[in-house]
PDB file of C-alpha atoms in Angstrom:
ATOM      1  CA  PHE A   1     130.829  82.438  72.385  1.00  0.00           C
ATOM      2  CA  VAL A   2     130.854  86.261  72.738  1.00  0.00           C
ATOM      3  CA  ASN A   3     133.971  86.168  74.806  1.00  0.00           C
ATOM      4  CA  ILE A   4     135.700  84.076  71.973  1.00  0.00           C
ATOM      5  CA  PHE A   5     134.404  86.362  69.315  1.00  0.00           C
ATOM      6  CA  TYR A   6     135.709  89.457  71.448  1.00  0.00           C
ATOM      7  CA  LYS A   7     139.198  87.803  71.676  1.00  0.00           C
ATOM      8  CA  TYR A   8     139.733  86.462  68.284  1.00  0.00           C
ATOM      9  CA  SER A   9     137.782  88.756  65.901  1.00  0.00           C
ATOM     10  CA  TYR A  10     140.742  91.130  65.543  1.00  0.00           C
ATOM     11  CA  GLN A  11     140.581  90.928  61.758  1.00  0.00           C
ATOM     12  CA  ILE A  12     136.967  91.803  61.559  1.00  0.00           C
ATOM     13  CA  TYR A  13     137.099  94.716  64.124  1.00  0.00           C
ATOM     14  CA  ALA A  14     139.644  95.749  66.622  1.00  0.00           C
ATOM     15  CA  PHE A  15     137.287  95.623  69.876  1.00  0.00           C
ATOM     16  CA  GLN A  16     140.374  95.722  72.218  1.00  0.00           C
ATOM     17  CA  ASP A  17     141.904  98.774  70.472  1.00  0.00           C
ATOM     18  CA  THR A  18     138.605 100.669  70.422  1.00  0.00           C
ATOM     19  CA  ARG A  19     138.132 100.031  74.172  1.00  0.00           C
ATOM     20  CA  LYS A  20     141.612 101.155  74.977  1.00  0.00           C
ATOM     21  CA  ARG A  21     140.979 104.423  72.962  1.00  0.00           C
ATOM     22  CA  LYS A  22     137.614 104.935  74.706  1.00  0.00           C
ATOM     23  CA  GLU A  23     138.664 104.304  78.264  1.00  0.00           C
ATOM     24  CA  GLN A  24     140.119 107.918  78.712  1.00  0.00           C
ATOM     25  CA  TYR A  25     136.419 108.942  78.222  1.00  0.00           C
ATOM     26  CA  VAL A  26     134.421 106.201  79.826  1.00  0.00           C
ATOM     27  CA  THR A  27     134.765 105.800  83.519  1.00  0.00           C
ATOM     28  CA  SER A  28     132.632 102.493  83.915  1.00  0.00           C
ATOM     29  CA  TRP A  29     131.758  99.737  81.350  1.00  0.00           C
ATOM     30  CA  GLN A  30     128.438  97.988  81.556  1.00  0.00           C
ATOM     31  CA  PRO A  31     127.604  94.858  80.021  1.00  0.00           C
ATOM     32  CA  ARG A  32     125.074  94.767  77.075  1.00  0.00           C
ATOM     33  CA  TYR A  33     122.978  91.940  75.703  1.00  0.00           C
ATOM     34  CA  PHE A  34     122.731  90.713  72.247  1.00  0.00           C
ATOM     35  CA  ALA A  35     119.340  89.319  71.152  1.00  0.00           C
ATOM     36  CA  TYR A  36     118.743  87.323  68.140  1.00  0.00           C
ATOM     37  CA  PRO A  37     115.794  85.351  66.560  1.00  0.00           C
ATOM     38  CA  LYS A  38     115.622  81.769  67.718  1.00  0.00           C
ATOM     39  CA  ARG A  39     115.696  80.343  64.246  1.00  0.00           C
ATOM     40  CA  THR A  40     118.854  81.919  63.154  1.00  0.00           C
ATOM     41  CA  SER A  41     122.503  81.063  63.802  1.00  0.00           C
ATOM     42  CA  VAL A  42     124.265  83.143  66.335  1.00  0.00           C
ATOM     43  CA  LEU A  43     127.445  82.991  64.259  1.00  0.00           C
ATOM     44  CA  PHE A  44     125.423  84.412  61.300  1.00  0.00           C
ATOM     45  CA  ASP A  45     124.083  87.224  63.334  1.00  0.00           C
ATOM     46  CA  PHE A  46     127.517  88.095  64.755  1.00  0.00           C
ATOM     47  CA  VAL A  47     128.828  88.309  61.216  1.00  0.00           C
ATOM     48  CA  GLN A  48     125.896  90.679  60.316  1.00  0.00           C
ATOM     49  CA  LEU A  49     126.740  92.579  63.511  1.00  0.00           C
ATOM     50  CA  SER A  50     130.252  93.002  62.640  1.00  0.00           C
ATOM     51  CA  LEU A  51     129.401  94.177  58.996  1.00  0.00           C
ATOM     52  CA  LEU A  52     127.079  96.708  60.529  1.00  0.00           C
ATOM     53  CA  ILE A  53     129.647  97.897  63.075  1.00  0.00           C
ATOM     54  CA  THR A  54     132.542  98.288  60.489  1.00  0.00           C
ATOM     55  CA  LYS A  55     130.266  99.843  57.784  1.00  0.00           C
ATOM     56  CA  GLY A  56     131.903 103.072  56.677  1.00  0.00           C
ATOM     57  CA  ARG A  57     135.536 101.887  57.367  1.00  0.00           C
ATOM     58  CA  HIS A  58     135.620 100.074  54.068  1.00  0.00           C
ATOM     59  CA  GLN A  59     134.262 102.007  50.983  1.00  0.00           C
ATOM     60  CA  SER A  60     134.243  98.989  48.729  1.00  0.00           C
ATOM     61  CA  VAL A  61     131.976  96.040  49.191  1.00  0.00           C
ATOM     62  CA  SER A  62     133.700  93.123  50.704  1.00  0.00           C
ATOM     63  CA  LEU A  63     133.266  89.364  49.503  1.00  0.00           C
ATOM     64  CA  VAL A  64     131.620  88.606  52.872  1.00  0.00           C
ATOM     65  CA  GLU A  65     129.366  91.356  52.592  1.00  0.00           C
ATOM     66  CA  GLU A  66     128.305  90.556  48.992  1.00  0.00           C
ATOM     67  CA  ALA A  67     127.629  87.001  49.974  1.00  0.00           C
ATOM     68  CA  MET A  68     125.508  88.120  52.979  1.00  0.00           C
ATOM     69  CA  THR A  69     123.297  90.280  50.826  1.00  0.00           C
ATOM     70  CA  GLU A  70     122.594  87.260  48.555  1.00  0.00           C
ATOM     71  CA  ILE A  71     121.294  85.125  51.298  1.00  0.00           C
TER      72      ILE A  71
END
């Protein structure tokens, strides 16, 4: 699931572009783990993670972020 999210989530966050820009500064990449509570949806948690990563890029509150705060 994470690989699919990385490849196709370009509209949410450009992971590939960020990695290309940072490759000049980073000599080796190490995998990281994503832990989430057992009773939650991994998709829901990835949406929250994406909102956290992109916070600050958009000054206005998006429809998705507004819906997430209501849940």
